[in-house]
GROMACS .gro file of C-alpha atoms in nm:
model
  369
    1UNK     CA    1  13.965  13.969  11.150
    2UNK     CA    2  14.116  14.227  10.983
    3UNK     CA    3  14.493  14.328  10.969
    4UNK     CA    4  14.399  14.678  10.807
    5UNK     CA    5  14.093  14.865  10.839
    6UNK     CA    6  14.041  14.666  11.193
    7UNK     CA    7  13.908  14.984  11.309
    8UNK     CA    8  13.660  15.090  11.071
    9UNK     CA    9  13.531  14.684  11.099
   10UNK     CA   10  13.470  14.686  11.482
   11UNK     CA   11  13.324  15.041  11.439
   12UNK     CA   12  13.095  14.942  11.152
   13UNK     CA   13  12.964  14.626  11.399
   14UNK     CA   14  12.867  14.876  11.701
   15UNK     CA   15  12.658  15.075  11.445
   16UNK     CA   16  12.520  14.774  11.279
   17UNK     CA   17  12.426  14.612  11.662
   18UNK     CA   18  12.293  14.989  11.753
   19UNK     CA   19  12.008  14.939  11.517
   20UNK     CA   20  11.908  14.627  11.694
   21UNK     CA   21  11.839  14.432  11.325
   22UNK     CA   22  11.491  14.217  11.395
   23UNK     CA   23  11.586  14.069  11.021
   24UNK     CA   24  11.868  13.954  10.816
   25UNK     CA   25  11.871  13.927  10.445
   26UNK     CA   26  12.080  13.661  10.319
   27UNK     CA   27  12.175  13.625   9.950
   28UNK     CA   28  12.222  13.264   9.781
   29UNK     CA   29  12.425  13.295   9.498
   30UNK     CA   30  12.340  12.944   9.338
   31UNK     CA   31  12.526  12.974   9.055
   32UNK     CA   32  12.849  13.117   9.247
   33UNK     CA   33  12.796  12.824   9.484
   34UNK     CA   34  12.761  12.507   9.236
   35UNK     CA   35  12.920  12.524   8.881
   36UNK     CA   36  12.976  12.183   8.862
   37UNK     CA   37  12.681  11.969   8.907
   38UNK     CA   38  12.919  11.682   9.032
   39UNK     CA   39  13.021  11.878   9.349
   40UNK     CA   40  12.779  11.995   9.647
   41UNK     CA   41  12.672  12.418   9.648
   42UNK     CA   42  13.016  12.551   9.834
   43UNK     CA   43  12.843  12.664  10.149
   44UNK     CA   44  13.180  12.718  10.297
   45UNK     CA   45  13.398  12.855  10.018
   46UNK     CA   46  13.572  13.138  10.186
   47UNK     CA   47  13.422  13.486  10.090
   48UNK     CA   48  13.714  13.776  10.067
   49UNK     CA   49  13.490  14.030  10.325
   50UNK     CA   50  13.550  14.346  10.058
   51UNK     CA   51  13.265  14.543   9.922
   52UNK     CA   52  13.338  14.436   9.546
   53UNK     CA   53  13.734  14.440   9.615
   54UNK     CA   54  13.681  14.755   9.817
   55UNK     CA   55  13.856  14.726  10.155
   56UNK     CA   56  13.889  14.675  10.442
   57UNK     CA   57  13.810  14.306  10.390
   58UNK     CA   58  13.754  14.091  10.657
   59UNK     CA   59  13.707  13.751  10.522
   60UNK     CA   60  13.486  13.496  10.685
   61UNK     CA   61  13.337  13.099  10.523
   62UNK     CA   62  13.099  13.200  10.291
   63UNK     CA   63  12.756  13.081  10.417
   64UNK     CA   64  12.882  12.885  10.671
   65UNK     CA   65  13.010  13.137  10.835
   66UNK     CA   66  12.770  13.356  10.738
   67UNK     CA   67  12.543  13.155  10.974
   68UNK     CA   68  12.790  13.085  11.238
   69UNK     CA   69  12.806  13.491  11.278
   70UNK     CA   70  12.353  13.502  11.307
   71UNK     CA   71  12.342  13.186  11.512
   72UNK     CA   72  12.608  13.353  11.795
   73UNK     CA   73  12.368  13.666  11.765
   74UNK     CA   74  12.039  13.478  11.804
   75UNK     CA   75  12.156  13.310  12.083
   76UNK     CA   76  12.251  13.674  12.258
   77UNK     CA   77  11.880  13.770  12.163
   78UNK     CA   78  11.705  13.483  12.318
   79UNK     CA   79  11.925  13.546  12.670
   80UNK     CA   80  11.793  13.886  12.669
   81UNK     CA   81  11.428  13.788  12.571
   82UNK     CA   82  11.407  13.922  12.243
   83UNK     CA   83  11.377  13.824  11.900
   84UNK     CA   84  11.683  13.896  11.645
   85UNK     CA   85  11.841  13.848  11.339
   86UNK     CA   86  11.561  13.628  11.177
   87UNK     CA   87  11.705  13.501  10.804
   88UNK     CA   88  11.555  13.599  10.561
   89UNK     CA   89  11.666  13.410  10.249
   90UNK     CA   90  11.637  13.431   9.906
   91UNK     CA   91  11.773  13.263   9.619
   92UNK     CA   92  11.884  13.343   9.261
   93UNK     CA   93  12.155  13.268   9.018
   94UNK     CA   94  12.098  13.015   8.795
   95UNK     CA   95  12.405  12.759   8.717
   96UNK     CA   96  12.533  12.732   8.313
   97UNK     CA   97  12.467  12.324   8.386
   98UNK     CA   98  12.121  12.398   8.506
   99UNK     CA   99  12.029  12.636   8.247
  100UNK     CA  100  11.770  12.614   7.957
  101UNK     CA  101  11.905  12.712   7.622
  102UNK     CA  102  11.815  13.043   7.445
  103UNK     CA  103  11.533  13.158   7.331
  104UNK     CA  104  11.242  13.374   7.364
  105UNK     CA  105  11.258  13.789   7.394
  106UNK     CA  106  11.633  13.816   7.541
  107UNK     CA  107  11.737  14.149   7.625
  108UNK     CA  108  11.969  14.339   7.417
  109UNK     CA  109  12.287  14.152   7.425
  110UNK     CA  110  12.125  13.823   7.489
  111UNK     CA  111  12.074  13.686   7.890
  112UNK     CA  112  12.389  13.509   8.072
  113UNK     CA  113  12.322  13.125   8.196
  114UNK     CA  114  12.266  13.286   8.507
  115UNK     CA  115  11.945  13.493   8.420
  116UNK     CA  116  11.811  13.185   8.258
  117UNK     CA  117  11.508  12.954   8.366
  118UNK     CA  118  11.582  12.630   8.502
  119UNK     CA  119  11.606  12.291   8.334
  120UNK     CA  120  11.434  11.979   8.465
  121UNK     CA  121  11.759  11.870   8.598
  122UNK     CA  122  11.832  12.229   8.746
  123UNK     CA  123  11.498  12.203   8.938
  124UNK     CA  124  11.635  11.841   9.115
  125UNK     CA  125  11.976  12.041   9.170
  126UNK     CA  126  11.748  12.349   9.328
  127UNK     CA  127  11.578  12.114   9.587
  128UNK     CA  128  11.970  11.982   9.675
  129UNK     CA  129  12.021  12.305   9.744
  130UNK     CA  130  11.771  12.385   9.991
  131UNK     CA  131  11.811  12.054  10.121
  132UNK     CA  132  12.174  12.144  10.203
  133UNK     CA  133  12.127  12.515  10.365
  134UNK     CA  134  11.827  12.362  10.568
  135UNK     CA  135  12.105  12.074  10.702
  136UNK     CA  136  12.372  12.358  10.738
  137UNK     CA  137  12.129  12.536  10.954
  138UNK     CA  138  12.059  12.214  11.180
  139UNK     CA  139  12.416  12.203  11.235
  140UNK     CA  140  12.461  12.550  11.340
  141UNK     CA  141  12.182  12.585  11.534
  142UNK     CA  142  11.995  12.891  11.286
  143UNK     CA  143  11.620  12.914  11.250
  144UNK     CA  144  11.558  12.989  10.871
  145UNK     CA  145  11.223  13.083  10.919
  146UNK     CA  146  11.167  13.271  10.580
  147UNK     CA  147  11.252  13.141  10.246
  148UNK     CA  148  11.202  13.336   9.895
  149UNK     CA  149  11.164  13.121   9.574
  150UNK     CA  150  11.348  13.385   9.399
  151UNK     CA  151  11.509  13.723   9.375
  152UNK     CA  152  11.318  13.967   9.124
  153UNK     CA  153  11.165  13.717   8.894
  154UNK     CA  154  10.982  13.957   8.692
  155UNK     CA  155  11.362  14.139   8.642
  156UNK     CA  156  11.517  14.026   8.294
  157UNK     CA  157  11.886  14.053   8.512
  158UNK     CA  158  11.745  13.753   8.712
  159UNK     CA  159  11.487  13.573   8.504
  160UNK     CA  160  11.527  13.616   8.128
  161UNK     CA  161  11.337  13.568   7.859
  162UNK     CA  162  11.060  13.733   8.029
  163UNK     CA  163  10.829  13.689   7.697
  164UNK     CA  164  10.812  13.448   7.405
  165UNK     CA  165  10.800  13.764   7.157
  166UNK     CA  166  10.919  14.068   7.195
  167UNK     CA  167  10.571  14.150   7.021
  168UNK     CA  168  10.306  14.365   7.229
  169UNK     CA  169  10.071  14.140   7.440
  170UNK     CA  170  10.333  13.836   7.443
  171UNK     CA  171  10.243  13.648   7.769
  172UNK     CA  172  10.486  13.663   8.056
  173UNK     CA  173  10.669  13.291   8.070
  174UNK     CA  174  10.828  13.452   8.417
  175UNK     CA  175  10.475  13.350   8.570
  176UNK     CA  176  10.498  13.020   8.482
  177UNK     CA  177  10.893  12.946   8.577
  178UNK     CA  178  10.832  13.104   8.904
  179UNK     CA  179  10.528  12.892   8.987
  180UNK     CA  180  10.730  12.592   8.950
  181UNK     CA  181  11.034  12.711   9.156
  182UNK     CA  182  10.762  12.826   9.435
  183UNK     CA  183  10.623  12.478   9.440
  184UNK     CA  184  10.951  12.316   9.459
  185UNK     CA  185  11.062  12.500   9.718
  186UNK     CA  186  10.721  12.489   9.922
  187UNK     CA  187  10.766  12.092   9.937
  188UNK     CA  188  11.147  12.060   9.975
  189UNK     CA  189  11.073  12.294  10.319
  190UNK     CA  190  10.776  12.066  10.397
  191UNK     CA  191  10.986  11.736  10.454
  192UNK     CA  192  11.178  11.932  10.666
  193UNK     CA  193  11.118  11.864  11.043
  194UNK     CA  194  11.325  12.152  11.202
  195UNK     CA  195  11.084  12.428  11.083
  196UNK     CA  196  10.846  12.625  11.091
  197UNK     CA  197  10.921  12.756  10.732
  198UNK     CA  198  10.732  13.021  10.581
  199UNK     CA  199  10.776  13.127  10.224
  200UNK     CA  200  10.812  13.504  10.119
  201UNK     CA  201  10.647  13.513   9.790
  202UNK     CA  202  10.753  13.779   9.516
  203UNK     CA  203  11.033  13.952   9.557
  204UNK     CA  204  10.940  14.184   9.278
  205UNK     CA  205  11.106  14.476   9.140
  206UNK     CA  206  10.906  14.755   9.158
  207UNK     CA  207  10.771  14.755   8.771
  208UNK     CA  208  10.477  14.948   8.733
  209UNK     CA  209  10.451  14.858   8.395
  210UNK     CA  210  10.544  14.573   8.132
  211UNK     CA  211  10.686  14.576   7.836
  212UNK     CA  212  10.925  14.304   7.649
  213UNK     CA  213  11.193  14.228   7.928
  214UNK     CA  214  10.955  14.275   8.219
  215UNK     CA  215  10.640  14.190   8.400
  216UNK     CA  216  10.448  14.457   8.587
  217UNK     CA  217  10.350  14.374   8.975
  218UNK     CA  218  10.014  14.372   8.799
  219UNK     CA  219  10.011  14.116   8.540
  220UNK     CA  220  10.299  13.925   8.738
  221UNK     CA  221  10.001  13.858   9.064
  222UNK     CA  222   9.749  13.876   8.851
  223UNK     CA  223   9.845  13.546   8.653
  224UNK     CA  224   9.991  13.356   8.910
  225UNK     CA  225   9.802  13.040   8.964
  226UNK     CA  226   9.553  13.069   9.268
  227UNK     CA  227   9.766  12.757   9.384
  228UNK     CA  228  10.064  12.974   9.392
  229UNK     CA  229   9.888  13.315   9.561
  230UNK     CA  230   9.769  13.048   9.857
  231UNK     CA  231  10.133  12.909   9.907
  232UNK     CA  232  10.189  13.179  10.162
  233UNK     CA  233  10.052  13.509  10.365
  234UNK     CA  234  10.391  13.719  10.311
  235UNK     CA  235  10.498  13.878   9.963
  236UNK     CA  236  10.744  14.104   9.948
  237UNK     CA  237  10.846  14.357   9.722
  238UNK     CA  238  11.163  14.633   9.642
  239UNK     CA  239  11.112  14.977   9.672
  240UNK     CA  240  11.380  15.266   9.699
  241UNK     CA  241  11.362  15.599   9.738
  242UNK     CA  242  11.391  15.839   9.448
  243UNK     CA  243  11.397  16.249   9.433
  244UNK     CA  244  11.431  16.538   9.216
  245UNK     CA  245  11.493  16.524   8.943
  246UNK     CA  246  11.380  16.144   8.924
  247UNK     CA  247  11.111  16.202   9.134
  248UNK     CA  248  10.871  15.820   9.171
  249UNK     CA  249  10.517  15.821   9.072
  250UNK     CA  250  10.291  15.627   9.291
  251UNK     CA  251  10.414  15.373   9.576
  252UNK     CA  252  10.498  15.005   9.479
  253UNK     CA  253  10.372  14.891   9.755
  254UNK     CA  254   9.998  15.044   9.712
  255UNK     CA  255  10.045  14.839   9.363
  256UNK     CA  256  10.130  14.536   9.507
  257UNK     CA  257   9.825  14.550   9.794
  258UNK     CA  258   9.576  14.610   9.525
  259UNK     CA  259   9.707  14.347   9.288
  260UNK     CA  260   9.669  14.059   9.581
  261UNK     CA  261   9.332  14.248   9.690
  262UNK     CA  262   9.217  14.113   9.343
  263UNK     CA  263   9.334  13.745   9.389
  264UNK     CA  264   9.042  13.663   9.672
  265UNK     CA  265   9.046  13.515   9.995
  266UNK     CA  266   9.461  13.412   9.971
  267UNK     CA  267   9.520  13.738   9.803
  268UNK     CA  268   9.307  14.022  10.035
  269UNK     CA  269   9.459  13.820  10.363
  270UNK     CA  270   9.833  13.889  10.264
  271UNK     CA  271  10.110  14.095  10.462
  272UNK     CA  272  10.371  14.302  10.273
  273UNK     CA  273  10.744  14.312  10.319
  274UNK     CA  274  10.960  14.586  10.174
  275UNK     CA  275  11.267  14.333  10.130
  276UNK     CA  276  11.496  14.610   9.975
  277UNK     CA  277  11.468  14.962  10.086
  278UNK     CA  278  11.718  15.271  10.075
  279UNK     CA  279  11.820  15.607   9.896
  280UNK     CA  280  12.111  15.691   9.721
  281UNK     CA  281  12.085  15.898   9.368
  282UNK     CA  282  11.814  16.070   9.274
  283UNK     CA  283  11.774  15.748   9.049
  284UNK     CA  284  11.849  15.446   9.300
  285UNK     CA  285  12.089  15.223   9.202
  286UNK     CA  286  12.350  15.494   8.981
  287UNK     CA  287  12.609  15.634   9.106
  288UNK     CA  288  12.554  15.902   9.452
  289UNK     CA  289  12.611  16.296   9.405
  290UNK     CA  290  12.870  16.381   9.647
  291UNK     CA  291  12.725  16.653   9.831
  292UNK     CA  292  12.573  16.682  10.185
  293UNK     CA  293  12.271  16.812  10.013
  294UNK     CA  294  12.187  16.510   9.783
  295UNK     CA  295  12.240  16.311  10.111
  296UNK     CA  296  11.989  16.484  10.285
  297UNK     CA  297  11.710  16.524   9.975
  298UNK     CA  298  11.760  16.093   9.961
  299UNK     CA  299  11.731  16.072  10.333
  300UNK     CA  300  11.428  16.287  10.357
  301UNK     CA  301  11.252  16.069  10.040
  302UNK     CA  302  11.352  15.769  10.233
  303UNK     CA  303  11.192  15.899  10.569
  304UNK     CA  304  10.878  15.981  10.380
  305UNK     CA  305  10.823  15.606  10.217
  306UNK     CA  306  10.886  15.491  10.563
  307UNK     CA  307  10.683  15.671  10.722
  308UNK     CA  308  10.360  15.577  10.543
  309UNK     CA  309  10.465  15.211  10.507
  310UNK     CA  310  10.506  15.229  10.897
  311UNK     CA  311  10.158  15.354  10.933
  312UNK     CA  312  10.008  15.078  10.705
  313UNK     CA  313   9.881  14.837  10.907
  314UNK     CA  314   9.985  14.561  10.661
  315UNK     CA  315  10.301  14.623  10.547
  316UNK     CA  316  10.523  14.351  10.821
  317UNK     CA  317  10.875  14.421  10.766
  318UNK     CA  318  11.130  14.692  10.568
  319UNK     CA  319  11.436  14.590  10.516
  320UNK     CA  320  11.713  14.809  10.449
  321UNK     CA  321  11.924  14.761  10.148
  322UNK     CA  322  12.211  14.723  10.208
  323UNK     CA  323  12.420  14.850  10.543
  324UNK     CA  324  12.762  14.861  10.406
  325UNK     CA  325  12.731  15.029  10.064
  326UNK     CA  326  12.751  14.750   9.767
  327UNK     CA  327  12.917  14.966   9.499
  328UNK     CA  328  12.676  14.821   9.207
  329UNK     CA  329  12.331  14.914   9.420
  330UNK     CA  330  12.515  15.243   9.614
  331UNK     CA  331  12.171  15.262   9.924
  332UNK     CA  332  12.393  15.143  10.185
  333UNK     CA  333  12.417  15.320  10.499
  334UNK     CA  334  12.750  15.345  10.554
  335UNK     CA  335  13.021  15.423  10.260
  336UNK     CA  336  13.178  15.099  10.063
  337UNK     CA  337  13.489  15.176  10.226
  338UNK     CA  338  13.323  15.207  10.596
  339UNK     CA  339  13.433  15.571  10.648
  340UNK     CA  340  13.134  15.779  10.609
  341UNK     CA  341  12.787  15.722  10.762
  342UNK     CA  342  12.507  15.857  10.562
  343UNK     CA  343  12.222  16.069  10.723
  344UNK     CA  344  12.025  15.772  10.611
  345UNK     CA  345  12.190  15.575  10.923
  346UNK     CA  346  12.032  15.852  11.156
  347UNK     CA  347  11.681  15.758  11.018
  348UNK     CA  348  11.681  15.423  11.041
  349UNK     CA  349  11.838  15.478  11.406
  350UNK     CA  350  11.587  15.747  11.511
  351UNK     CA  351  11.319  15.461  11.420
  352UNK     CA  352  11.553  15.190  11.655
  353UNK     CA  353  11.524  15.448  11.959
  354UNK     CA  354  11.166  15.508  11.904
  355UNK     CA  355  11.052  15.184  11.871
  356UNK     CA  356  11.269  15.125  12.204
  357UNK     CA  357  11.093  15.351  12.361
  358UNK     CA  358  10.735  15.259  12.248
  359UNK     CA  359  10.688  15.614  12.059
  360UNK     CA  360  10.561  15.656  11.747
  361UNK     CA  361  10.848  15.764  11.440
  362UNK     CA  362  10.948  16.140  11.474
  363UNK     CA  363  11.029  16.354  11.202
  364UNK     CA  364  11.306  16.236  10.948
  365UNK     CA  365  11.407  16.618  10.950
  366UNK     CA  366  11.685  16.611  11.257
  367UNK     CA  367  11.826  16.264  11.197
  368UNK     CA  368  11.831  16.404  10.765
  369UNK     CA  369  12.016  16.721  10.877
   0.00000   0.00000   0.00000
């Protein structure tokens, strides 16, 4: 819908439909949707289309249309016979009305109302809101199969105070808050009729340690209620691909198997999703080297995670993160401004083609060059 950069749109969409996406991740911005507790979450507030005010912008009904756009593409799945563009949501934000005061071991700075846990109020206003999407969905015709409590709650940017003290050995209160929106959610989705709904625990940034501000994958499982570890078979976790000279230790998703492995029955029996995948810097997330060669060295990490996640038989999904570059998180696979495709496109198309033709992943090394 574009009047400028029409081209680079419809281009973008044959490259995003050549991948043949089985999942779609989408992001509920709670406290962008519902600042005023007097007015319902604004599932259909239009949304500009830019990448952060980078063009072109084609604008589209927030949500709404959002789901309007999967439903029309689910429906094209299901006349061919296959499965596509299953939602997979996930929730975060939390509104300054539905915020707990400060308190606790803020990051420097202090947290926002938005990294803050939930008051009792907030939790009635956080059922609304699923109550809502799930009736938006029966309107539009969308399965939302998959439903995550939410987004990084051992992450001080989403979940803050992580701690009561800033002192060494101060218990995680991130545990506890994210029991209580996992519970909430479970039962808002089990009056629901229209399922089935399946909840993707976790979410969890890829902390292999704690300190003040954050919970390791470790301690995070580890003291979750056995109530909460049984809530579901799927947890999913985030895990990009890093290179010289910021080179990752160990594989976040080997953490997260062993930590369930040590919760029992409910824990050993789980699947893992990587939720949020990709390779940009040499650090992920700060700004990309411009050079063919960094490209390559991120593709070539990238191709090397997914390799061995592919060949773990428990690891269910990995999601790419994202496929238009967001210029806060730069992974995507195509540029911000939808001119340049990065060799990281290739992979994750040399995987499409493969799996089409029932052949196990070839070497990232052509699609990387």
């Amino acid at each position: 819908t574009a009047p400028a950069g029409a081209g680079l749109v419809a281009a973008a969409r044959e490259r995003l439909a050549a991948l043949h996406p089985s999942f779609v991740r989408l992001l509920v911005d709670w406290a962008a949707l519902q600042p005023d507790p007097r007015v319902p979450p604004a599932l259909e507030a239009p949304v500009d289309g830019c990448a952060r005010e980078t063009g072109p912008c084609a604008g589209y009904r927030g949500i709404a249309g959002e789901l309007t756009a999967i439903a029309a593409q689910q429906r094209a799945a299901r006349a061919e016979g296959r499965t596509a563009y299953q939602v997979v949501l996930d929730v975060f934000g939390t509104p300054a009305w539905a915020a707990r005061a400060p308190g606790g071991c803020e990051p420097p700075g202090g947290a926002r109302p938005f990294s803050r846990p939930i008051t009792d109020a907030g939790l009635s206003g956080y059922r609304a809101l699923i109550r809502s999407l799930l009736a938006l969905a029966a309107r539009d015709g969308v399965e939302l199969r998959w439903w995550s409590p939410w987004n990084e709650p051992n992450n001080p940017r989403f979940l803050s105070p992580q701690r009561a003290s800033c002192a060494s050995g101060s218990p995680s209160l991130a545990i506890a808050v994210y029991s209580q929106l996992a519970q909430a959610m479970a039962g808002a989705l089990a009056t629901d009729g229209a399922g089935p709904h399946r909840l993707l625990l976790g979410e969890l940034a890829s902390y292999t340690t704690s300190s003040p501000h954050g919970t390791s994958v470790a301690e995070f499982v580890g003291e979750l209620p056995a109530s909460v570890i049984c809530l579901s078979e799927d947890w999913a976790i985030h895990a990009y691909a890093s290179y010289r000279p910021a080179s990752s230790k160990g594989d976040p998703v080997t953490t997260l198997e062993s930590a369930l492995d040590a919760r029992g029955a409910c824990g050993r029996d789980a699947r893992v999703w990587i939720t949020e995948a990709g390779a940009g810097a040499p650090r992920p997330g700060r700004r990309r080297p411009s050079s063919a060669a960094a490209e390559r060295e991120g593709c070539l990490a990238l191709g090397a995670q997914l390799a061995r996640w592919a060949a773990d038989p428990r690891v269910e999904a990995i999601l790419q993160y994202s496929f238009r570059e967001d210029p806060a998180f730069p992974v995507g696979l195509l540029s911000a401004d939808l001119a340049h495709v990065y060799p990281t496109y290739r992979l994750w198309l040399a995987y499409t083609q493969a799996r089409a033709l029932g052949e196990p992943p070839r070497s990232p090394d052509e699609p990387c060059a």
